[in-house]
Amino acid sequence: MTALVDAPATSVLDDAQAQLSAAIEVLGYDQSMHRMLAVPRREVTVSVPLRKDDGSVEVYVGHRVQHNFSRGPAKGGLRYSPDVTLDEVRALAMWMTWKCALLDVPYGGAKGGIRIDPREHSAAELERVTRRYTSEISPLIGPERDIPAPDIGTDERTMAWMMDTYSVQQGHTVLGVTTGKPVGLGGSLGRATATSRGVVHVALAALTDRGIAPAGATAAVQGFGKVGRYAARFLAEAGLRVLAVSDQYGAVASPTGLDVVALEKHVDETGSVVGFAGGDVLPGDALLELDVDLLVPAAVEGVLHAGNAARVKAKVIVEGANGPTTPEADEILRSAGVLVAPDILANAGGVVVSYFEWVQANQAFWWSADEVEARLATRMDQAWQHVNAHARRLGVPLRSAATALAVERVAQAHQQRGLYP
Ligand code: GLU
């Protein structure tokens, strides 16, 4: 399997299925259980007609896949990207099921997506697309059914529009239908940075586990969006030297470490890391192959694959993105002794604080930022310990241990409920 751009449209789902098959084997489950967990419980594809600002109408394709709800309502982000496919959404929904189970938040997994490039649209067009998509999927969502959140290409504004559209249809305000909303509108303090905080909790634990002192260790971060940006900031605050970061337009590097605060300012002013005066240009995917202690892929799926995994020099990889490492790359990295903290553990901070947001919204009682952060830290640290101990016990990589723990929880819930009819 090669880079995401060369890969067939089904490759991400193949990766997710391969990880499930491996977990089924570790757990010794039969074919019936495997079949139950391999297919989504429910999925919908909708047309999303958009009246553009110039008066013309364009029609986009949207999906919502609910992979599982054995442990509670489905939960997962909504992605706006020209690369969205149904198979990608299926894979991402399955990963959400495992992520929620692993962190023991009482949800199943879901994901949504619209095949649209948000960079090509005005805010007014994005609002209309969001409202129409929400209206199309509204029979499926709700605080007790399926709770969307931001993902690539969507943000707190998108969640506010979704919540408003759903609420107008219901005839009353339903704050718990989405998470990742603006703080003034039922959002939680700490949600915007939660995924990155979780990534850094796991990164510090993983480095320490490998005998690398975080202070002074070196790092590279791929992606400078909702996850990579704050991950780079918190890593620098923890004393690491962030040698390189990239975004969809290019990469910058400094052998002595980037000034992340100055870089954030540059990105706010220009929209990209490109052109940052405090670093040198880094070509292509060279960032992934830098000689660093820690690599944080925080962009898209499939970036570490059979074609480049052998050239990775990082000692620890912490997956800020969903599905950045293919199963072939996992095997190569394992043989090379690279520690990979898997997505369903490493980037779970986002959905953990989404859960806190939903709890707060349902109770109409708001927590302080300190309370959110303390509870997040406890959950991330516990999950890390649990997965690490399980991996040692079984003698398997962290991903196999994490997936097996999660699949076991979901399977157990399914068995306890029984099959209807
Ligand atoms: N999109 C995020 C993820 O992949 C967050 C999902 C959520 O908060 O529901 O984990």
Tab-separated table of C-alpha atoms and ligand atoms in Angstrom:
chain	number	residue	atom	x	y	z
A	1	MET	CA	0.000	0.000	0.000
A	2	THR	CA	1.349	3.437	-0.886
A	3	ALA	CA	0.539	7.033	0.013
A	4	LEU	CA	-3.050	8.146	0.518
A	5	VAL	CA	-3.146	9.809	-2.881
A	6	ASP	CA	-2.159	6.599	-4.698
A	7	ALA	CA	-4.254	4.291	-2.569
A	8	PRO	CA	-7.563	2.840	-3.754
A	9	ALA	CA	-10.667	4.384	-2.181
A	10	THR	CA	-11.251	1.304	-0.031
A	11	SER	CA	-7.823	1.197	1.624
A	12	VAL	CA	-8.744	2.977	4.860
A	13	LEU	CA	-11.670	0.645	5.428
A	14	ASP	CA	-9.367	-2.300	4.661
A	15	ASP	CA	-7.008	-0.999	7.350
A	16	ALA	CA	-9.819	-0.726	9.912
A	17	GLN	CA	-11.091	-4.202	9.015
A	18	ALA	CA	-7.591	-5.684	9.298
A	19	GLN	CA	-7.242	-4.189	12.793
A	20	LEU	CA	-10.629	-5.629	13.802
A	21	SER	CA	-9.706	-9.077	12.420
A	22	ALA	CA	-6.480	-9.038	14.434
A	23	ALA	CA	-8.404	-8.133	17.614
A	24	ILE	CA	-10.977	-10.877	16.975
A	25	GLU	CA	-8.099	-13.345	16.736
A	26	VAL	CA	-6.468	-12.098	19.955
A	27	LEU	CA	-9.818	-12.425	21.737
A	28	GLY	CA	-10.650	-15.808	20.185
A	29	TYR	CA	-14.125	-14.692	19.081
A	30	ASP	CA	-16.134	-16.627	16.503
A	31	GLN	CA	-17.279	-15.561	13.036
A	32	SER	CA	-20.741	-14.483	14.249
A	33	MET	CA	-19.301	-11.870	16.599
A	34	HIS	CA	-16.804	-10.784	13.946
A	35	ARG	CA	-19.619	-10.264	11.437
A	36	MET	CA	-21.667	-8.234	13.937
A	37	LEU	CA	-18.769	-5.869	14.574
A	38	ALA	CA	-17.463	-5.628	11.002
A	39	VAL	CA	-20.528	-3.933	9.513
A	40	PRO	CA	-22.175	-0.621	10.457
A	41	ARG	CA	-25.566	-0.886	12.164
A	42	ARG	CA	-26.955	1.967	10.080
A	43	GLU	CA	-25.768	4.274	7.325
A	44	VAL	CA	-27.365	6.945	5.203
A	45	THR	CA	-26.267	8.742	2.033
A	46	VAL	CA	-27.966	12.033	1.245
A	47	SER	CA	-27.866	14.605	-1.528
A	48	VAL	CA	-27.086	18.069	-0.257
A	49	PRO	CA	-28.237	20.722	-2.711
A	50	LEU	CA	-26.610	24.115	-2.169
A	51	ARG	CA	-27.849	27.437	-3.533
A	52	LYS	CA	-24.565	29.218	-4.079
A	53	ASP	CA	-24.010	32.916	-3.536
A	54	ASP	CA	-24.220	33.497	-7.324
A	55	GLY	CA	-27.691	31.882	-7.441
A	56	SER	CA	-26.628	28.623	-9.136
A	57	VAL	CA	-27.296	25.268	-7.461
A	58	GLU	CA	-24.686	22.576	-6.826
A	59	VAL	CA	-25.447	19.148	-5.352
A	60	TYR	CA	-23.016	17.504	-2.897
A	61	VAL	CA	-22.995	14.011	-1.404
A	62	GLY	CA	-23.175	13.510	2.354
A	63	HIS	CA	-22.971	10.420	4.562
A	64	ARG	CA	-23.646	9.516	8.181
A	65	VAL	CA	-22.563	6.069	9.326
A	66	GLN	CA	-23.489	4.689	12.744
A	67	HIS	CA	-21.174	1.775	13.295
A	68	ASN	CA	-22.399	0.616	16.671
A	69	PHE	CA	-24.653	1.601	19.578
A	70	SER	CA	-24.349	-1.348	21.935
A	71	ARG	CA	-22.856	0.880	24.677
A	72	GLY	CA	-24.922	4.022	24.100
A	73	PRO	CA	-25.762	6.634	21.482
A	74	ALA	CA	-23.510	6.838	18.456
A	75	LYS	CA	-20.820	9.538	18.609
A	76	GLY	CA	-18.387	10.980	16.117
A	77	GLY	CA	-17.270	13.881	14.008
A	78	LEU	CA	-18.417	15.416	10.740
A	79	ARG	CA	-15.817	15.893	8.022
A	80	TYR	CA	-15.899	18.316	5.068
A	81	SER	CA	-13.312	17.309	2.483
A	82	PRO	CA	-13.175	16.643	-1.266
A	83	ASP	CA	-11.682	13.219	-0.387
A	84	VAL	CA	-14.664	11.982	1.669
A	85	THR	CA	-15.926	8.551	0.556
A	86	LEU	CA	-18.487	6.228	2.120
A	87	ASP	CA	-15.759	3.674	2.879
A	88	GLU	CA	-13.662	6.304	4.624
A	89	VAL	CA	-16.635	7.331	6.755
A	90	ARG	CA	-17.288	3.652	7.564
A	91	ALA	CA	-13.697	3.214	8.746
A	92	LEU	CA	-13.778	6.404	10.819
A	93	ALA	CA	-17.106	5.355	12.392
A	94	MET	CA	-15.645	1.982	13.387
A	95	TRP	CA	-12.625	3.668	14.962
A	96	MET	CA	-14.991	5.918	16.957
A	97	THR	CA	-16.686	2.805	18.403
A	98	TRP	CA	-13.350	1.464	19.634
A	99	LYS	CA	-12.195	4.896	20.871
A	100	CYS	CA	-15.325	5.458	22.963
A	101	ALA	CA	-15.186	1.933	24.373
A	102	LEU	CA	-11.475	2.181	25.187
A	103	LEU	CA	-11.938	5.444	27.116
A	104	ASP	CA	-15.111	4.031	28.657
A	105	VAL	CA	-17.366	6.861	27.550
A	106	PRO	CA	-20.926	5.539	27.171
A	107	TYR	CA	-21.203	5.824	23.413
A	108	GLY	CA	-21.059	3.784	20.254
A	109	GLY	CA	-19.321	5.122	17.165
A	110	ALA	CA	-20.413	7.185	14.177
A	111	LYS	CA	-18.953	9.503	11.561
A	112	GLY	CA	-20.308	11.846	8.941
A	113	GLY	CA	-18.892	13.509	5.899
A	114	ILE	CA	-19.721	15.734	2.963
A	115	ARG	CA	-17.602	15.529	-0.179
A	116	ILE	CA	-16.953	19.244	-0.447
A	117	ASP	CA	-13.901	21.490	-0.251
A	118	PRO	CA	-14.768	24.037	2.456
A	119	ARG	CA	-11.963	26.328	1.266
A	120	GLU	CA	-13.912	26.994	-1.915
A	121	HIS	CA	-17.019	28.307	-0.156
A	122	SER	CA	-18.135	31.435	1.654
A	123	ALA	CA	-19.348	31.220	5.257
A	124	ALA	CA	-22.910	31.735	3.979
A	125	GLU	CA	-22.596	28.755	1.605
A	126	LEU	CA	-21.103	26.557	4.322
A	127	GLU	CA	-23.968	27.510	6.606
A	128	ARG	CA	-26.560	26.513	3.980
A	129	VAL	CA	-24.780	23.210	3.249
A	130	THR	CA	-24.574	22.444	6.969
A	131	ARG	CA	-28.226	23.258	7.617
A	132	ARG	CA	-29.461	21.197	4.651
A	133	TYR	CA	-27.277	18.201	5.581
A	134	THR	CA	-28.460	18.427	9.200
A	135	SER	CA	-32.053	18.545	8.053
A	136	GLU	CA	-31.510	15.464	5.834
A	137	ILE	CA	-29.984	13.381	8.638
A	138	SER	CA	-32.123	14.811	11.462
A	139	PRO	CA	-34.231	11.630	11.937
A	140	LEU	CA	-31.000	9.824	12.863
A	141	ILE	CA	-29.390	12.286	15.264
A	142	GLY	CA	-30.213	13.611	18.729
A	143	PRO	CA	-28.675	13.621	22.224
A	144	GLU	CA	-29.876	10.047	22.794
A	145	ARG	CA	-29.243	8.781	19.248
A	146	ASP	CA	-26.153	10.181	17.581
A	147	ILE	CA	-24.143	13.261	18.547
A	148	PRO	CA	-21.959	14.881	15.847
A	149	ALA	CA	-18.783	16.882	16.595
A	150	PRO	CA	-16.125	18.701	14.557
A	151	ASP	CA	-13.578	16.858	12.422
A	152	ILE	CA	-11.451	17.877	9.426
A	153	GLY	CA	-12.965	20.926	7.676
A	154	THR	CA	-15.613	21.654	10.333
A	155	ASP	CA	-15.497	23.698	13.531
A	156	GLU	CA	-17.509	25.147	16.414
A	157	ARG	CA	-19.480	27.350	14.011
A	158	THR	CA	-20.570	24.242	12.067
A	159	MET	CA	-21.730	22.648	15.334
A	160	ALA	CA	-23.695	25.771	16.290
A	161	TRP	CA	-25.523	25.717	12.903
A	162	MET	CA	-26.277	21.997	13.292
A	163	MET	CA	-27.570	22.455	16.826
A	164	ASP	CA	-29.729	25.391	15.721
A	165	THR	CA	-31.180	23.572	12.691
A	166	TYR	CA	-32.031	20.494	14.759
A	167	SER	CA	-33.492	22.658	17.549
A	168	VAL	CA	-35.681	24.647	15.145
A	169	GLN	CA	-37.056	21.369	13.795
A	170	GLN	CA	-37.743	20.087	17.319
A	171	GLY	CA	-39.342	23.364	18.397
A	172	HIS	CA	-37.000	23.850	21.375
A	173	THR	CA	-33.286	24.273	22.037
A	174	VAL	CA	-31.442	20.961	22.264
A	175	LEU	CA	-27.888	21.734	23.370
A	176	GLY	CA	-26.875	18.069	23.624
A	177	VAL	CA	-27.320	17.227	19.936
A	178	THR	CA	-23.780	18.285	18.973
A	179	THR	CA	-20.511	18.781	20.838
A	180	GLY	CA	-17.606	21.066	20.060
A	181	LYS	CA	-19.958	24.066	20.101
A	182	PRO	CA	-18.901	27.630	20.990
A	183	VAL	CA	-18.454	28.039	24.745
A	184	GLY	CA	-21.211	30.676	24.900
A	185	LEU	CA	-23.632	28.229	23.312
A	186	GLY	CA	-23.394	25.104	25.421
A	187	GLY	CA	-19.810	24.270	24.494
A	188	SER	CA	-17.390	23.037	27.135
A	189	LEU	CA	-14.355	24.908	28.342
A	190	GLY	CA	-11.313	22.979	27.186
A	191	ARG	CA	-12.993	21.199	24.254
A	192	ALA	CA	-11.109	23.109	21.540
A	193	THR	CA	-7.719	21.979	22.851
A	194	ALA	CA	-8.800	18.624	24.307
A	195	THR	CA	-7.554	16.346	21.524
A	196	SER	CA	-4.125	17.984	21.617
A	197	ARG	CA	-3.961	17.859	25.430
A	198	GLY	CA	-4.714	14.146	25.259
A	199	VAL	CA	-2.082	13.614	22.545
A	200	VAL	CA	0.506	15.318	24.736
A	201	HIS	CA	-0.488	13.343	27.879
A	202	VAL	CA	0.077	10.142	25.918
A	203	ALA	CA	3.259	11.457	24.251
A	204	LEU	CA	4.864	12.339	27.586
A	205	ALA	CA	3.922	8.948	29.057
A	206	ALA	CA	5.169	7.076	25.970
A	207	LEU	CA	8.498	8.927	25.861
A	208	THR	CA	9.040	8.297	29.566
A	209	ASP	CA	8.172	4.641	29.045
A	210	ARG	CA	10.905	4.489	26.401
A	211	GLY	CA	13.390	6.044	28.796
A	212	ILE	CA	13.431	9.397	26.970
A	213	ALA	CA	13.159	12.464	29.215
A	214	PRO	CA	10.527	14.762	27.640
A	215	ALA	CA	12.426	17.946	28.542
A	216	GLY	CA	14.868	18.502	25.699
A	217	ALA	CA	13.496	15.665	23.552
A	218	THR	CA	12.843	16.477	19.886
A	219	ALA	CA	9.531	16.323	18.024
A	220	ALA	CA	7.976	16.745	14.587
A	221	VAL	CA	4.276	17.422	14.066
A	222	GLN	CA	2.482	16.772	10.777
A	223	GLY	CA	-0.611	18.982	10.526
A	224	PHE	CA	-1.219	22.392	12.082
A	225	GLY	CA	-4.999	22.366	12.362
A	226	LYS	CA	-7.258	21.667	15.340
A	227	VAL	CA	-4.978	18.885	16.629
A	228	GLY	CA	-1.419	19.594	15.426
A	229	ARG	CA	-1.361	23.265	16.339
A	230	TYR	CA	-2.104	22.831	20.037
A	231	ALA	CA	-0.101	19.599	20.195
A	232	ALA	CA	2.949	21.568	19.021
A	233	ARG	CA	2.184	24.306	21.558
A	234	PHE	CA	1.759	21.919	24.512
A	235	LEU	CA	4.827	19.875	23.532
A	236	ALA	CA	6.907	23.057	23.501
A	237	GLU	CA	5.397	24.054	26.874
A	238	ALA	CA	6.424	20.631	28.225
A	239	GLY	CA	10.026	21.385	27.252
A	240	LEU	CA	10.312	19.472	23.977
A	241	ARG	CA	12.020	21.044	20.996
A	242	VAL	CA	9.598	21.032	18.065
A	243	LEU	CA	11.975	20.735	15.113
A	244	ALA	CA	9.384	20.714	12.320
A	245	VAL	CA	5.712	21.221	11.587
A	246	SER	CA	3.712	21.042	8.382
A	247	ASP	CA	0.284	21.843	7.025
A	248	GLN	CA	-1.430	21.089	3.711
A	249	TYR	CA	0.627	23.812	1.998
A	250	GLY	CA	4.165	22.952	3.157
A	251	ALA	CA	6.545	22.388	6.058
A	252	VAL	CA	8.992	24.435	8.118
A	253	ALA	CA	11.879	23.216	10.225
A	254	SER	CA	14.564	24.488	12.545
A	255	PRO	CA	17.430	22.336	13.857
A	256	THR	CA	17.304	24.136	17.205
A	257	GLY	CA	13.513	24.065	17.577
A	258	LEU	CA	10.740	26.305	16.240
A	259	ASP	CA	9.276	29.166	18.255
A	260	VAL	CA	5.752	27.731	18.286
A	261	VAL	CA	4.148	30.892	19.707
A	262	ALA	CA	5.630	32.988	16.873
A	263	LEU	CA	4.607	30.320	14.351
A	264	GLU	CA	0.996	30.390	15.593
A	265	LYS	CA	0.995	34.163	15.117
A	266	HIS	CA	2.322	33.721	11.565
A	267	VAL	CA	-0.414	31.155	10.805
A	268	ASP	CA	-3.123	33.458	12.170
A	269	GLU	CA	-1.861	36.234	9.904
A	270	THR	CA	-1.216	34.237	6.703
A	271	GLY	CA	-3.276	31.048	6.961
A	272	SER	CA	-0.288	28.706	6.642
A	273	VAL	CA	3.039	27.717	8.197
A	274	VAL	CA	4.656	28.441	4.816
A	275	GLY	CA	6.806	31.557	4.787
A	276	PHE	CA	7.530	31.497	8.533
A	277	ALA	CA	10.749	33.450	8.985
A	278	GLY	CA	11.832	31.452	12.035
A	279	GLY	CA	12.400	28.221	10.085
A	280	ASP	CA	13.639	26.702	6.830
A	281	VAL	CA	11.475	25.149	4.128
A	282	LEU	CA	11.253	21.359	4.386
A	283	PRO	CA	10.391	19.463	1.187
A	284	GLY	CA	7.444	17.086	0.702
A	285	ASP	CA	6.960	14.401	3.326
A	286	ALA	CA	10.509	14.745	4.710
A	287	LEU	CA	9.003	15.658	8.089
A	288	LEU	CA	7.844	12.074	8.583
A	289	GLU	CA	11.402	10.830	8.160
A	290	LEU	CA	13.196	13.345	10.405
A	291	ASP	CA	15.543	12.086	13.091
A	292	VAL	CA	13.423	12.999	16.123
A	293	ASP	CA	12.386	11.317	19.361
A	294	LEU	CA	8.676	11.910	18.790
A	295	LEU	CA	6.596	12.043	15.616
A	296	VAL	CA	2.975	13.217	15.810
A	297	PRO	CA	1.050	12.629	12.583
A	298	ALA	CA	-1.951	14.927	13.089
A	299	ALA	CA	-3.379	15.284	9.586
A	300	VAL	CA	-5.055	12.512	7.583
A	301	GLU	CA	-5.137	8.725	7.166
A	302	GLY	CA	-2.534	6.516	5.525
A	303	VAL	CA	0.510	8.811	5.665
A	304	LEU	CA	2.781	6.127	7.155
A	305	HIS	CA	2.695	3.223	4.722
A	306	ALA	CA	4.791	0.370	3.326
A	307	GLY	CA	6.579	2.837	1.052
A	308	ASN	CA	8.028	5.076	3.785
A	309	ALA	CA	7.747	3.309	7.163
A	310	ALA	CA	11.258	1.829	6.943
A	311	ARG	CA	12.681	5.369	6.661
A	312	VAL	CA	10.976	6.648	9.832
A	313	LYS	CA	13.617	7.499	12.434
A	314	ALA	CA	11.347	8.609	15.295
A	315	LYS	CA	11.487	6.417	18.397
A	316	VAL	CA	7.909	7.120	19.397
A	317	ILE	CA	4.886	7.865	17.188
A	318	VAL	CA	1.744	9.295	18.766
A	319	GLU	CA	-1.230	9.325	16.400
A	320	GLY	CA	-3.067	12.643	16.554
A	321	ALA	CA	-4.867	11.798	13.301
A	322	ASN	CA	-7.253	8.915	12.805
A	323	GLY	CA	-5.687	6.027	10.882
A	324	PRO	CA	-2.339	7.616	9.896
A	325	THR	CA	-0.504	4.251	9.956
A	326	THR	CA	-1.431	1.385	7.631
A	327	PRO	CA	-1.208	-2.216	8.968
A	328	GLU	CA	1.842	-2.808	6.709
A	329	ALA	CA	3.588	0.223	8.191
A	330	ASP	CA	2.638	-0.927	11.690
A	331	GLU	CA	4.457	-4.196	11.071
A	332	ILE	CA	7.574	-2.448	9.724
A	333	LEU	CA	7.639	-0.030	12.669
A	334	ARG	CA	7.120	-2.848	15.161
A	335	SER	CA	10.100	-4.792	13.746
A	336	ALA	CA	12.180	-1.609	13.946
A	337	GLY	CA	11.268	-1.173	17.618
A	338	VAL	CA	9.284	2.046	17.148
A	339	LEU	CA	6.598	2.565	19.794
A	340	VAL	CA	3.282	3.541	18.154
A	341	ALA	CA	0.584	4.992	20.445
A	342	PRO	CA	-2.556	4.287	18.405
A	343	ASP	CA	-5.189	6.836	17.402
A	344	ILE	CA	-8.021	5.300	19.419
A	345	LEU	CA	-5.955	5.976	22.543
A	346	ALA	CA	-3.809	8.970	21.609
A	347	ASN	CA	-6.415	11.261	20.056
A	348	ALA	CA	-9.321	10.272	22.315
A	349	GLY	CA	-9.095	13.490	24.360
A	350	GLY	CA	-11.486	15.150	21.908
A	351	VAL	CA	-14.300	12.706	22.374
A	352	VAL	CA	-13.677	12.511	26.127
A	353	VAL	CA	-14.318	16.257	26.468
A	354	SER	CA	-17.189	15.934	23.972
A	355	TYR	CA	-18.671	13.527	26.500
A	356	PHE	CA	-18.084	16.086	29.275
A	357	GLU	CA	-19.788	18.717	27.103
A	358	TRP	CA	-22.803	16.454	26.548
A	359	VAL	CA	-23.041	15.682	30.274
A	360	GLN	CA	-22.856	19.403	31.116
A	361	ALA	CA	-25.419	20.322	28.436
A	362	ASN	CA	-27.837	17.610	29.559
A	363	GLN	CA	-27.575	18.790	33.170
A	364	ALA	CA	-27.370	22.503	32.292
A	365	PHE	CA	-24.519	22.755	34.788
A	366	TRP	CA	-21.108	23.979	33.681
A	367	TRP	CA	-17.695	22.918	34.915
A	368	SER	CA	-14.583	25.074	35.279
A	369	ALA	CA	-11.676	24.735	32.838
A	370	ASP	CA	-9.573	23.220	35.637
A	371	GLU	CA	-12.206	20.606	36.347
A	372	VAL	CA	-12.432	19.625	32.663
A	373	GLU	CA	-8.660	19.390	32.347
A	374	ALA	CA	-8.195	17.409	35.543
A	375	ARG	CA	-10.868	14.893	34.545
A	376	LEU	CA	-9.389	14.606	31.048
A	377	ALA	CA	-5.882	14.038	32.422
A	378	THR	CA	-7.127	11.293	34.734
A	379	ARG	CA	-8.922	9.467	31.942
A	380	MET	CA	-6.045	9.728	29.474
A	381	ASP	CA	-3.472	8.583	32.017
A	382	GLN	CA	-5.648	5.659	33.105
A	383	ALA	CA	-6.249	4.597	29.507
A	384	TRP	CA	-2.523	4.766	28.757
A	385	GLN	CA	-1.671	2.627	31.828
A	386	HIS	CA	-4.390	0.125	30.999
A	387	VAL	CA	-3.349	-0.282	27.343
A	388	ASN	CA	0.368	-0.359	28.137
A	389	ALA	CA	-0.082	-3.009	30.831
A	390	HIS	CA	-2.321	-5.101	28.556
A	391	ALA	CA	0.197	-4.869	25.691
A	392	ARG	CA	2.979	-6.073	28.026
A	393	ARG	CA	0.817	-8.894	29.347
A	394	LEU	CA	-0.063	-10.141	25.864
A	395	GLY	CA	3.309	-9.299	24.305
A	396	VAL	CA	1.613	-7.361	21.500
A	397	PRO	CA	1.905	-3.781	20.157
A	398	LEU	CA	-0.138	-1.010	21.789
A	399	ARG	CA	-2.606	-0.897	18.883
A	400	SER	CA	-3.444	-4.600	19.170
A	401	ALA	CA	-3.873	-4.264	22.931
A	402	ALA	CA	-6.016	-1.127	22.637
A	403	THR	CA	-8.231	-2.555	19.896
A	404	ALA	CA	-8.659	-5.847	21.750
A	405	LEU	CA	-9.655	-4.058	24.987
A	406	ALA	CA	-12.153	-1.891	23.122
A	407	VAL	CA	-13.618	-4.691	21.010
A	408	GLU	CA	-14.033	-6.810	24.144
A	409	ARG	CA	-16.066	-4.061	25.852
A	410	VAL	CA	-18.331	-3.645	22.828
A	411	ALA	CA	-18.745	-7.400	22.374
A	412	GLN	CA	-19.572	-7.809	26.048
A	413	ALA	CA	-22.268	-5.108	25.862
A	414	HIS	CA	-23.675	-6.775	22.758
A	415	GLN	CA	-23.749	-10.176	24.472
A	416	GLN	CA	-25.315	-8.810	27.653
A	417	ARG	CA	-28.085	-7.128	25.678
A	418	GLY	CA	-28.644	-10.183	23.480
A	419	LEU	CA	-29.673	-10.325	19.856
A	420	TYR	CA	-33.172	-9.100	18.980
A	421	PRO	CA	-35.315	-10.973	18.027
B	1	GLU	N1	-13.652	14.058	15.344
B	1	GLU	C1	-13.068	13.738	16.598
B	1	GLU	C2	-12.491	12.342	16.576
B	1	GLU	O1	-12.187	11.804	15.541
B	1	GLU	C3	-13.989	13.992	17.783
B	1	GLU	C4	-15.244	13.191	17.788
B	1	GLU	C5	-16.224	13.627	18.891
B	1	GLU	O2	-15.890	14.421	19.734
B	1	GLU	O3	-17.348	13.109	18.853
B	1	GLU	O4	-12.252	11.742	17.599
